Short mmCIF file of C-alpha atoms in Angstrom, two decimals:
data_model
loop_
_atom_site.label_atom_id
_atom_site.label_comp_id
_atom_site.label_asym_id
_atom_site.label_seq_id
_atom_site.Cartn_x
_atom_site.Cartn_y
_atom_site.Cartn_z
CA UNK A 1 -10.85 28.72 -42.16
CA UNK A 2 -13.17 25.69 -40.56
CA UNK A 3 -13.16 24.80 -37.29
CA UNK A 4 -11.27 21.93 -37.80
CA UNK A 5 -8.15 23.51 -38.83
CA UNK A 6 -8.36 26.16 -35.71
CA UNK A 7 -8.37 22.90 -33.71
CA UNK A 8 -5.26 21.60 -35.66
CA UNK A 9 -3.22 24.89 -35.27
CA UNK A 10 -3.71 25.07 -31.56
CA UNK A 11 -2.60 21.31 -31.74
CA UNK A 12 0.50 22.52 -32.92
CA UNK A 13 1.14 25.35 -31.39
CA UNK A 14 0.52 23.87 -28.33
CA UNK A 15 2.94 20.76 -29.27
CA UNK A 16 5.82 23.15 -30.62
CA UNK A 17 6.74 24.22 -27.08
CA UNK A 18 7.72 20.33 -26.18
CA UNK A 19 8.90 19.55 -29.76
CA UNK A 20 12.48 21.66 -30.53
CA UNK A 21 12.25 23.16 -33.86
CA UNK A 22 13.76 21.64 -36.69
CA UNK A 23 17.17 23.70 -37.71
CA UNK A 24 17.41 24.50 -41.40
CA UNK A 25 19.46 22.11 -43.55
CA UNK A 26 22.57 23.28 -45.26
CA UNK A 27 24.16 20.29 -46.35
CA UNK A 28 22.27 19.54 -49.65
CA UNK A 29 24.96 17.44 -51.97
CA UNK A 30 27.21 15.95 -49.32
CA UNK A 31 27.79 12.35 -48.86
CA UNK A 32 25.92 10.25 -46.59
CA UNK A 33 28.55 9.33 -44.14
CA UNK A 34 26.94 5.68 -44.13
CA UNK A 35 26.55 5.25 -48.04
CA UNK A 36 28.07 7.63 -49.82
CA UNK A 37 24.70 9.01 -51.33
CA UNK A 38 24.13 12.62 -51.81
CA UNK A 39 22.09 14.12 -49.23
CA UNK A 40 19.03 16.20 -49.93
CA UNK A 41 17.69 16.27 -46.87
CA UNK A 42 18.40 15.30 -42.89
CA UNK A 43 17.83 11.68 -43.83
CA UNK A 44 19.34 9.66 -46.44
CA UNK A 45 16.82 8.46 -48.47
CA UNK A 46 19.29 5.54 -49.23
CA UNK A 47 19.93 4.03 -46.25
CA UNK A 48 18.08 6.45 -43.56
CA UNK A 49 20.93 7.57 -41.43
CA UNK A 50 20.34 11.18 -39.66
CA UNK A 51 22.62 13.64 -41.62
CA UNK A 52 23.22 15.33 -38.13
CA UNK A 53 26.70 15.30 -36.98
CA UNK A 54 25.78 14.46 -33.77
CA UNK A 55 27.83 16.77 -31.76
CA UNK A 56 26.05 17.41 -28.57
CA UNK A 57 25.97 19.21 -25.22
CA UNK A 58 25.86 17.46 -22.44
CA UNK A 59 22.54 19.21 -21.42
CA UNK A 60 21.30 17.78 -25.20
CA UNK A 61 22.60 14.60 -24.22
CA UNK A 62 19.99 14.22 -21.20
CA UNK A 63 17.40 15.72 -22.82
CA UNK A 64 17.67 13.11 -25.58
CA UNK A 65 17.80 10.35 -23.00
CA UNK A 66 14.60 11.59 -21.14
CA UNK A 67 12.89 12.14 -24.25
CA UNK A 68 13.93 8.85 -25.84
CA UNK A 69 12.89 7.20 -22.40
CA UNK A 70 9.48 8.87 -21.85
CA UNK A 71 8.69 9.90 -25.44
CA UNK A 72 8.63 13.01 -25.34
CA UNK A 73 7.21 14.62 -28.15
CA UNK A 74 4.48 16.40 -29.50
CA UNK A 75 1.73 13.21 -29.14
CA UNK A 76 2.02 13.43 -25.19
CA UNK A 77 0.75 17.17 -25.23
CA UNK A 78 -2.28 15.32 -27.24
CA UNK A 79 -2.52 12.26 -25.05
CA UNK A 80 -2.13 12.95 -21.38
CA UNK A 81 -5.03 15.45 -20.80
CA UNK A 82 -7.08 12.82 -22.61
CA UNK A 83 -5.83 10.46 -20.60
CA UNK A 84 -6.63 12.30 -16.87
CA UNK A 85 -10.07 14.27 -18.18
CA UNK A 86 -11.60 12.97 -21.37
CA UNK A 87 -10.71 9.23 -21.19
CA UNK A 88 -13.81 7.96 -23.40
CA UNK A 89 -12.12 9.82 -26.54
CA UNK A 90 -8.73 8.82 -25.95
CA UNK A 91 -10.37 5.30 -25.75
CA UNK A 92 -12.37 5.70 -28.60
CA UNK A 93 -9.02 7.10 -31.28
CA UNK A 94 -7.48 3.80 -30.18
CA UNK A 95 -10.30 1.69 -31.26
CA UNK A 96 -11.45 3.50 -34.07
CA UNK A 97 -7.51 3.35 -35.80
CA UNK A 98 -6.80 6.92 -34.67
CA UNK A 99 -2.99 5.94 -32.91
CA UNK A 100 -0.64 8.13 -35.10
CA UNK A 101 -1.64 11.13 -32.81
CA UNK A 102 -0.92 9.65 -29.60
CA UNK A 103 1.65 8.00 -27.43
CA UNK A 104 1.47 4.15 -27.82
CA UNK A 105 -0.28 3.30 -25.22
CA UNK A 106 1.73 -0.04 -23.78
CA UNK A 107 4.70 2.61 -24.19
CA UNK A 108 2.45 4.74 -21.75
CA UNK A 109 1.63 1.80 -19.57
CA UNK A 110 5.37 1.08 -19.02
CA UNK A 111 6.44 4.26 -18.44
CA UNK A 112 3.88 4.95 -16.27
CA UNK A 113 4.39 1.41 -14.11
CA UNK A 114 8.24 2.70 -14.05
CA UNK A 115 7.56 5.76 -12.46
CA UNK A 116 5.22 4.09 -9.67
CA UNK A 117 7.61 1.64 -9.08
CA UNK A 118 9.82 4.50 -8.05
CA UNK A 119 7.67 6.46 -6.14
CA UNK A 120 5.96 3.58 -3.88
CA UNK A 121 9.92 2.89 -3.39
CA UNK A 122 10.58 6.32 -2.80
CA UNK A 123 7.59 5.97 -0.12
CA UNK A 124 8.34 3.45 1.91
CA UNK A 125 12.42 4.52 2.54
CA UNK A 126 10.98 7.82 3.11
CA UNK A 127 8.64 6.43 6.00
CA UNK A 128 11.23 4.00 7.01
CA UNK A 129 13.61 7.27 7.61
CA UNK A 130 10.67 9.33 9.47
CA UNK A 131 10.52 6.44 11.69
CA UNK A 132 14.11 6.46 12.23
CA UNK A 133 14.61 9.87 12.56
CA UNK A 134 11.55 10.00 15.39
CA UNK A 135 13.83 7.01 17.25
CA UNK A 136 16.43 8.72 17.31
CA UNK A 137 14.91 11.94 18.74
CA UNK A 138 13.24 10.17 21.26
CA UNK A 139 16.30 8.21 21.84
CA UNK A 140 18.48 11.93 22.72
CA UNK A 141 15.35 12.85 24.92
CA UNK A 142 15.67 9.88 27.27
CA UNK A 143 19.55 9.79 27.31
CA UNK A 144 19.60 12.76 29.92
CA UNK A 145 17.67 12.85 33.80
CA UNK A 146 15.16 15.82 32.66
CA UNK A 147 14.34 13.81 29.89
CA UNK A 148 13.32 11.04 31.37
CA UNK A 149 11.97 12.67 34.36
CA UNK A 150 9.73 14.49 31.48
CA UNK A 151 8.83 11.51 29.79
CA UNK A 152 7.86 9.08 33.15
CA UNK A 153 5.65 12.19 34.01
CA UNK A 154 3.75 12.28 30.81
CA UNK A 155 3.16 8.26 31.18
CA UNK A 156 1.88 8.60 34.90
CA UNK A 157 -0.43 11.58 33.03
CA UNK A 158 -1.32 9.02 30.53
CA UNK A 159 -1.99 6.11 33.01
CA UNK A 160 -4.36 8.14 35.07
CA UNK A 161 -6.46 9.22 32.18
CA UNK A 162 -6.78 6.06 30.97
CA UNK A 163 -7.60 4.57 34.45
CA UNK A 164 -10.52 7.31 34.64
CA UNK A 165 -11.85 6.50 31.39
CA UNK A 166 -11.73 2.53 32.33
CA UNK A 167 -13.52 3.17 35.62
CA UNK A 168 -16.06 5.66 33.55
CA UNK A 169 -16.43 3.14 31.24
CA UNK A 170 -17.19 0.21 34.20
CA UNK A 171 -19.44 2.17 36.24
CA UNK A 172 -21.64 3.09 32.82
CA UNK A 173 -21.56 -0.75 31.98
CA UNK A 174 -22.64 -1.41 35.64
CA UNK A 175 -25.31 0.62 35.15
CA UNK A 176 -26.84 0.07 31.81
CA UNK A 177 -27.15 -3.49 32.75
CA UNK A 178 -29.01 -2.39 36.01
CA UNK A 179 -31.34 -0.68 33.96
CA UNK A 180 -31.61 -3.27 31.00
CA UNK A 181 -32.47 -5.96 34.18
CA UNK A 182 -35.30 -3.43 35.30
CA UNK A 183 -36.88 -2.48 31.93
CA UNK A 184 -36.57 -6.64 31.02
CA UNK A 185 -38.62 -7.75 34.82
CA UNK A 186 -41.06 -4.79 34.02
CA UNK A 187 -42.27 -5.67 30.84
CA UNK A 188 -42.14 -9.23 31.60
CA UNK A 189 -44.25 -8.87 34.49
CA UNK A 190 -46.67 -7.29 32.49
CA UNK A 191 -47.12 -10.42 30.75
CA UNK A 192 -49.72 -12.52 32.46
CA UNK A 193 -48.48 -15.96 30.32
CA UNK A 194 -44.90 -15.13 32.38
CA UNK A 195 -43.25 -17.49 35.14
CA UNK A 196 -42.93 -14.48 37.69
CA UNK A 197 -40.69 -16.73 39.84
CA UNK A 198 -38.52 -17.14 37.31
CA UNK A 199 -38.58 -13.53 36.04
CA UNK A 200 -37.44 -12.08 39.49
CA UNK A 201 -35.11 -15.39 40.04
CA UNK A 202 -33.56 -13.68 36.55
CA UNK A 203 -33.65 -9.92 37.45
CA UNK A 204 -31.84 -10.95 40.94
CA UNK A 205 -29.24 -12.60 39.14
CA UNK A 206 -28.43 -9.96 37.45
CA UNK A 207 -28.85 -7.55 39.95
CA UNK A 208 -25.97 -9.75 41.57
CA UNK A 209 -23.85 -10.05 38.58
CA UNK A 210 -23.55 -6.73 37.95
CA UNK A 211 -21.38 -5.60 40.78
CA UNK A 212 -19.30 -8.78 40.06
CA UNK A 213 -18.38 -7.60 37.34
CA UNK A 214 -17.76 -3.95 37.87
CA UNK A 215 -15.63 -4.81 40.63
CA UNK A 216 -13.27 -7.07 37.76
CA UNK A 217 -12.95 -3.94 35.95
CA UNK A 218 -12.28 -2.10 38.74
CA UNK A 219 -9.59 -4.57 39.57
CA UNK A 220 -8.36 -4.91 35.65
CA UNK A 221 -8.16 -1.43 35.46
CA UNK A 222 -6.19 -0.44 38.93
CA UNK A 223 -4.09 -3.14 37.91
CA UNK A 224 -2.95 -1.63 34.57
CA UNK A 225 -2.77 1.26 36.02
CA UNK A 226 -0.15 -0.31 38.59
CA UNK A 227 1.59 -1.33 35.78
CA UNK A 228 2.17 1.77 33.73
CA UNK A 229 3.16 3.58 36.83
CA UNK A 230 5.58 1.54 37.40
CA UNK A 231 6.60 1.14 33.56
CA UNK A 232 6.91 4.96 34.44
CA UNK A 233 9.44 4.84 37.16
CA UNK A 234 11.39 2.34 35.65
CA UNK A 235 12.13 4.54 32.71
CA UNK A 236 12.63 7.56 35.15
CA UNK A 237 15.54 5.03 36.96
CA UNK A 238 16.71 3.65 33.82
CA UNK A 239 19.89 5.05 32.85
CA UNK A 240 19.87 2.56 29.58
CA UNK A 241 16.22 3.77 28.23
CA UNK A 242 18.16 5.95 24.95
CA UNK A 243 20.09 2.80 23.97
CA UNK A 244 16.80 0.06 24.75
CA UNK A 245 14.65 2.28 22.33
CA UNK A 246 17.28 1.93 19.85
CA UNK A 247 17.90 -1.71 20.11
CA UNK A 248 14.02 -2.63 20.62
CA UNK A 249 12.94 -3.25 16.86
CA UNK A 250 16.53 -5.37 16.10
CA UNK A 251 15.44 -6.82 19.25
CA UNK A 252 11.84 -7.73 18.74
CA UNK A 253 12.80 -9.17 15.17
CA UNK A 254 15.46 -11.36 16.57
CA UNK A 255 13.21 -12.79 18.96
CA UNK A 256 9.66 -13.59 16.91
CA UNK A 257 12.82 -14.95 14.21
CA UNK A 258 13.69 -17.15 16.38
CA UNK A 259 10.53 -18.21 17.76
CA UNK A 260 9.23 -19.41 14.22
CA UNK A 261 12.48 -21.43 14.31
CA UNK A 262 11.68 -23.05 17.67
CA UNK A 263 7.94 -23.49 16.52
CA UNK A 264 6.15 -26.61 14.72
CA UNK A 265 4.32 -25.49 12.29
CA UNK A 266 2.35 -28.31 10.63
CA UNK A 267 0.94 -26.48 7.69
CA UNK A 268 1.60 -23.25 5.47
CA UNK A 269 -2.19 -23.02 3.64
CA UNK A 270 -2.94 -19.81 3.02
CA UNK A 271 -5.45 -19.18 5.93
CA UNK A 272 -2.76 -20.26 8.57
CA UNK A 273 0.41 -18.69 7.63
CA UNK A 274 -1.28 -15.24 9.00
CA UNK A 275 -2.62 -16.14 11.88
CA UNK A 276 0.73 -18.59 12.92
CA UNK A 277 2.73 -15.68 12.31
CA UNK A 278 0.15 -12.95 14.34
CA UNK A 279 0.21 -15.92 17.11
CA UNK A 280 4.06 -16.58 17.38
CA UNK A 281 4.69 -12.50 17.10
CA UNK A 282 2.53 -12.50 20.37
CA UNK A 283 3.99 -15.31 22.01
CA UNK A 284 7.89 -13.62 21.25
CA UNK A 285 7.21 -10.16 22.61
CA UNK A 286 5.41 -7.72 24.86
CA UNK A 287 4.08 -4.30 24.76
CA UNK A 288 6.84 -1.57 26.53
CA UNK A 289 6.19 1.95 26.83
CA UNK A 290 9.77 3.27 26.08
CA UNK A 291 10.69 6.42 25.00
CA UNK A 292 7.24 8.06 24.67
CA UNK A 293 5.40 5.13 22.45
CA UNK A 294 4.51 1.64 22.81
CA UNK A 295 7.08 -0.81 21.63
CA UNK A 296 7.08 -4.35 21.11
CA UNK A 297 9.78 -5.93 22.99
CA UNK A 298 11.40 -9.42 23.21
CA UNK A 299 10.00 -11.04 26.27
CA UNK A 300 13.15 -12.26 28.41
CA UNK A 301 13.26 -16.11 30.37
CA UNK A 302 15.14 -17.28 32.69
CA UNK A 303 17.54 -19.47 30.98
CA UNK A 304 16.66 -23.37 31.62
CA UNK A 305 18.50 -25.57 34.21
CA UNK A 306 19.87 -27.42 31.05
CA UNK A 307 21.27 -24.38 29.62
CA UNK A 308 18.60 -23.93 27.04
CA UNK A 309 17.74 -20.29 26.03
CA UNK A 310 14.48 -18.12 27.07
CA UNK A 311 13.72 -18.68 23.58
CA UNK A 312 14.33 -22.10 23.28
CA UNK A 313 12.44 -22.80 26.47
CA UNK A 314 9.60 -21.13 25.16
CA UNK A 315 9.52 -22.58 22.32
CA UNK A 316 8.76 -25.64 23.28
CA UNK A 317 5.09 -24.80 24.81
CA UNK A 318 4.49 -25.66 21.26
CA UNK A 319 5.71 -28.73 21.40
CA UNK A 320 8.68 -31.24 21.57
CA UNK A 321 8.72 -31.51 17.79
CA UNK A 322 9.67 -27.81 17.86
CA UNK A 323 13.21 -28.63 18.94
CA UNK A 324 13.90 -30.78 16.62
CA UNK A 325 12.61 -28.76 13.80
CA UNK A 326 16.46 -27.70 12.98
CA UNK A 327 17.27 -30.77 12.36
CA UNK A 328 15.37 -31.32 9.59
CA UNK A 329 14.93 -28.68 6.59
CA UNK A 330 13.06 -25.76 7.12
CA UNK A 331 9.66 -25.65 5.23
CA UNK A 332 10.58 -22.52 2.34
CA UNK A 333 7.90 -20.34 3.95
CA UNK A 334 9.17 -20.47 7.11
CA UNK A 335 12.72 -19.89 6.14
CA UNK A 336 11.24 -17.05 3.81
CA UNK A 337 9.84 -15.80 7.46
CA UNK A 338 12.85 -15.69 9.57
CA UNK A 339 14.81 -13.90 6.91
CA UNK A 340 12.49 -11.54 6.15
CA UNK A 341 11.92 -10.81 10.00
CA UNK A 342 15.65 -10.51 9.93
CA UNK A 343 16.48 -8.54 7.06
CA UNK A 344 13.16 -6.10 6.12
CA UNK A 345 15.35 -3.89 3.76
CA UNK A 346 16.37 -6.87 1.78
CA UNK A 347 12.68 -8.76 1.65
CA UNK A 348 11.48 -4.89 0.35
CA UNK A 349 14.02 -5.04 -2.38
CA UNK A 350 13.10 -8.52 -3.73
CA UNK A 351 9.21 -7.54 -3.74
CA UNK A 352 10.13 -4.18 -5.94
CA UNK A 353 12.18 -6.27 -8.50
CA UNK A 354 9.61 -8.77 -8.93
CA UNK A 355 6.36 -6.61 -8.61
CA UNK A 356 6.45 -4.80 -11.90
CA UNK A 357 6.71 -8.07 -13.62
CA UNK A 358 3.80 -9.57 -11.58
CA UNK A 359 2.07 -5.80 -12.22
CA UNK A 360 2.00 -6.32 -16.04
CA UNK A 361 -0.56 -9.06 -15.10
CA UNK A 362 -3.01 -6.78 -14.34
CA UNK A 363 -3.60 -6.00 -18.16
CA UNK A 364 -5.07 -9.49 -19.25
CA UNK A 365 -6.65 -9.31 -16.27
CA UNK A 366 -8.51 -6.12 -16.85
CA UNK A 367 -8.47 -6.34 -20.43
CA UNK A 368 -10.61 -9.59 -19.70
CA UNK A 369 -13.02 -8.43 -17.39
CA UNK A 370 -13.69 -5.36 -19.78
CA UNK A 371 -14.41 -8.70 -22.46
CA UNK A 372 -16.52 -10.43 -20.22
CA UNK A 373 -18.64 -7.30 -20.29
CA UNK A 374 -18.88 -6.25 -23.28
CA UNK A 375 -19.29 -10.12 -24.72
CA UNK A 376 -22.60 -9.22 -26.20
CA UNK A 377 -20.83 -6.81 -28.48
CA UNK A 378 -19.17 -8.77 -31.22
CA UNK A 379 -17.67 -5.46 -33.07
CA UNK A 380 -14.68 -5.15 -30.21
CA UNK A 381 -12.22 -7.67 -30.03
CA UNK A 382 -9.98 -8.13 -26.96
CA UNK A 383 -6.69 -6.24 -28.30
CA UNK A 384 -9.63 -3.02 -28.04
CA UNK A 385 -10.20 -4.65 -24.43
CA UNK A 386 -6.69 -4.38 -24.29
CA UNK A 387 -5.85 -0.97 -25.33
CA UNK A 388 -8.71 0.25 -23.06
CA UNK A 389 -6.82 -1.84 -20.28
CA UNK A 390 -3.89 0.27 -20.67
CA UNK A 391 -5.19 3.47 -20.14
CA UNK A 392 -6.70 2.77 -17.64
CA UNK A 393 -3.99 0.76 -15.67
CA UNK A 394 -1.90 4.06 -17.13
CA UNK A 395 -4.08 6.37 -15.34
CA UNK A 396 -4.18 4.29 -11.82
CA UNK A 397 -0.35 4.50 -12.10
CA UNK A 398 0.42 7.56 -13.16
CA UNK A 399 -2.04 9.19 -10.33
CA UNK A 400 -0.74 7.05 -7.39
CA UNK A 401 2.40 7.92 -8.03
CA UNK A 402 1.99 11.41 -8.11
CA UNK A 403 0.51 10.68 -4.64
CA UNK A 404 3.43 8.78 -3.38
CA UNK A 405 5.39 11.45 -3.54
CA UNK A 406 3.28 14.19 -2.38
CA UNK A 407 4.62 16.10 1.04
CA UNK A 408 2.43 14.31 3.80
CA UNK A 409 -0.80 16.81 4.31
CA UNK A 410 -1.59 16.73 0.94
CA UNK A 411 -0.95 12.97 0.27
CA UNK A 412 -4.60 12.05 1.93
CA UNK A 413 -6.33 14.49 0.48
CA UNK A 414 -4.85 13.13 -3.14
CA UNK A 415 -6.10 9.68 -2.29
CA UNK A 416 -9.07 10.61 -0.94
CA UNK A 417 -9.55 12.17 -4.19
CA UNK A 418 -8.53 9.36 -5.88
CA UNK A 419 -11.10 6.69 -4.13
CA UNK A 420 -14.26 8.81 -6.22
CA UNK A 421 -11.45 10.34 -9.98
CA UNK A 422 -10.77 6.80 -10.22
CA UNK A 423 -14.22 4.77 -10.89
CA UNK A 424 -15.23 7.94 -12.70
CA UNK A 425 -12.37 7.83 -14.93
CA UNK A 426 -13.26 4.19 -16.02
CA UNK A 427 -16.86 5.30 -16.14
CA UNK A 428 -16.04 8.21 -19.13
CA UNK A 429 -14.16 5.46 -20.28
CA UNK A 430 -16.70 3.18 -20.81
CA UNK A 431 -19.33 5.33 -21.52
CA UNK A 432 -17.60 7.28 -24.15
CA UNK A 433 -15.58 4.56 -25.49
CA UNK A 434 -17.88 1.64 -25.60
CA UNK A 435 -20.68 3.95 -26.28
CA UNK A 436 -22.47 2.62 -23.14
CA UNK A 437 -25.45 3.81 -21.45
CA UNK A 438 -25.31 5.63 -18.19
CA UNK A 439 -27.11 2.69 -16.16
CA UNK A 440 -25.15 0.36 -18.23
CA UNK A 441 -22.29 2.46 -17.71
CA UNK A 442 -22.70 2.62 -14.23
CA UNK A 443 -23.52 -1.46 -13.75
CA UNK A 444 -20.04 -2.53 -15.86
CA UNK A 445 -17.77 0.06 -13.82
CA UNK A 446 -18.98 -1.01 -10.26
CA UNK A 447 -18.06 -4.99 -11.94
CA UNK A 448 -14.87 -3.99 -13.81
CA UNK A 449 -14.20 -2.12 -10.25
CA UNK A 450 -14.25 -4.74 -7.75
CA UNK A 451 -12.71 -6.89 -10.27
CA UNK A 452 -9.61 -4.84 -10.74
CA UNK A 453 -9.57 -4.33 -6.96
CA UNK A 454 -9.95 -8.05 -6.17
CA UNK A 455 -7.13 -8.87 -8.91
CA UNK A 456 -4.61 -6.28 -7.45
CA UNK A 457 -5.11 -7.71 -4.00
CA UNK A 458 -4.42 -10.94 -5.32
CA UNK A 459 -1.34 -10.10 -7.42
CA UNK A 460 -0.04 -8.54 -4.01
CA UNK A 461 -0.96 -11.25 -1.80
CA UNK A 462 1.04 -14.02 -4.39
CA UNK A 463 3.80 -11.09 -4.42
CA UNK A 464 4.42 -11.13 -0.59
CA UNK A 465 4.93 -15.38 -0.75
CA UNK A 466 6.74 -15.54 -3.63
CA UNK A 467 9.09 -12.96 -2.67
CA UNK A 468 9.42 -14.59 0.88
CA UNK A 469 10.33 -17.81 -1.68
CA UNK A 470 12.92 -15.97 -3.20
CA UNK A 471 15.05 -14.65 -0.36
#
């Protein structure tokens, strides 16, 4: 027996524990219920029909759902430990005509782009619940005396460590330009080419603005201090504080909403609609300590002589076209702003449906890199490019999704694996499927790399605005 048919036993063996064995068949000269034939065999070899009566179990039911789904048969025992350790092969069978042995690989792709889909979904109402849940706690703490009395008394701790470290931080700044102001009149008096008028007419100004300056930080930092103390005692007096830290993030988004209504916003390129939306965020809302973290709040006007709302009135800082901004029609980004501000869950749900179609971009985009390449090599053509592409966008999804929904200490540590398995997977790849070199191998990963990184960050980035289109 040759080493070759060891290999192709363990193959098998190894495949028979995910592939059901085949019952005998005992129904040799009955009609084909589709035909009529006479069966010698599961299959008609008329018309092809499964001999099978096709009475299941409801536990056979799902298994033949998940396996008809995800494919699960004896090829994925072959292709997924390719696919995570020995890439360059599984690469290489592709290319070379060797597919009957392995999953198809777009099959792969999808599956795999399915399951991240669900577990970056999975994520994010996960994190969206921790959040809540912490609320909520903190919420019960401050709805009783002792625990606000508790929490105003860890704030006054916090203020007065943080004052310290500001007035550390001043008197070290003070002094290090002292000393910079010294060591600069010293060597420049050394100099005998130097004004020394104007060298001590420098090092006195200095000398002067030093204290200046300290004494503004002093000041600065006294004054936040000031602040958070008394950020501290109004929680301590505020019977409301459980019900404020619930309503502060309905709060906040209500307010920034309706600032971008009240603002005029003269352009949507791609460079402003960041910084417009950072800058009006600002404007809408302040920085409360409530409930043991800093919260964004709505910042609260008086309302206007003329009856017009904080909101309104601050709105028009930006200008008196701002007001009549609701008269015309809303700009689609914009719009796509305020209702995303206002409804988070439902902007979320639009990006999922839409990002695994924009996601299947990725493959001519990878696939093309990988061309541009490999262009001096005339024997691949770009469905090889493609196929490559696959696996490797199969991998990247397959593995972040696994890390999605790992329990939280072990989620870094998966991605931190990830940021070195990752180029190294598309290095075997490349080196064992396009026979590279190692420099060469090396050179055309750290391209196809930054590539692929550049073109996901793009596909998200055109995600985010057109879903913001779309609500």
């Amino acid at each position: 027996m040759t080493a070759a048919d060891l290999e192709t036993g363990a193959v098998d063996s190894a495949a028979s524990f995910i592939r059901p064995k085949k019952k005998p068949f005992t129904h040799t000269g009955e009609p084909c219920k589709n035909c009529g034939t006479p069966l010698e065999g599961w299959y008609c070899h008329a018309c092809g029909q499964n001999a099978d009566t096709h009475h299941r179990s409801i536990l056979h039911l799902i298994w033949e759902a998940i396996e008809g789904m995800f494919h699960l048969d004896g090829r994925l025992a072959n292709t997924l430990p390719l696919l995570f350790f020995k890439p360059g092969v599984l690469a290489k069978d592709y290319m070379e005509g060797r597919i009957a042995r392995h999953v198809p690989p777009f099959r792969t792709f999808l599956v795999a782009l399915l399951l991240f889909i669900f577990a970056a979904e999975h994520a994010i109402h996960s994190i969206q619940h921790h959040a809540e849940e912490e609320v909520h706690k903190r919420a019960e703490a401050l709805a009783t005396p002792q625990g606000r009395a508790a929490e105003a008394g860890r704030m006054r701790a916090e203020a007065v460590k943080d004052r310290d470290a500001r007035l550390k931080e001043a008197t070290e700044d003070r002094d290090a330009v002292l000393a910079e102001a010294t060591k600069d009149r010293d060597e420049a008096l050394k100099d005998p080419d130097q004004d020394r008028a104007k060298v001590l007419k420098d090092y006195q100004d200095a000398v002067a603005k030093a204290p200046v300056d300290y004494q503004a930080e002093v000041a600065e930092a006294q004054e936040r201090y000031a602040k958070d103390v008394a950020d501290a005692e109004r929680l301590r007096t505020n019977p409301l504080a459980a019900q404020e830290v619930l309503e502060a993030d309905k709060k906040m988004r209500k307010a920034t909403a309706d600032q971008i209504r009240a603002a005029k916003v003269t352009s949507f390129d791609s460079d402003d609609v960041e910084a417009q939306a950072d800058r009006i965020a600002e404007d809408a809302t302040e920085t409360a300590t409530i409930g043991g973290v800093h919260i964004k709040t709505p910042k609260f006007t008086a309302p206007a002589a003329d009856g017009q709302t904080g909101a309104q009135a601050h709105g028009d800082e930006h200008g008196a076209a701002g007001a009549e901004a609701g008269h015309g029609k809303e700009h689609w980004l914009k719009a796509g702003l305020i209702k995303a501000l206002e409804n988070p869950e439902y902007y979320l749900l639009v990006m999922f449906g839409w990002g695994h179609r924009l996601a299947v971009l990725l493959l001519p985009m990878l696939g093309l890199s990988l061309a541009l390449v490999y262009l001096n090599k005339r024997q691949y053509f770009i469905y090889d490019h493609l196929l490559t592409a696959t696996n490797l966008l199969s991998f990247a999804f397959l593995t972040n999704a696994l890390g999605l929904v790992l329990p939280d200490p072990a989620r870094g540590w998966w991605f931190f694996l990830l940021m070195f398995w990752t180029p190294i997977n598309l290095f075997q790849t490349l080196r064992g499927g396009y026979g590279s070199s190692i420099p060469g191998a090396i050179i055309k990963t750290l391209i196809v790399w930054w590539s692929t990184v550049f073109s996901f960050v793009l596909l998200l980035g055109v995600l985010m605005v057109f879903a913001l289109a779309q609500i």
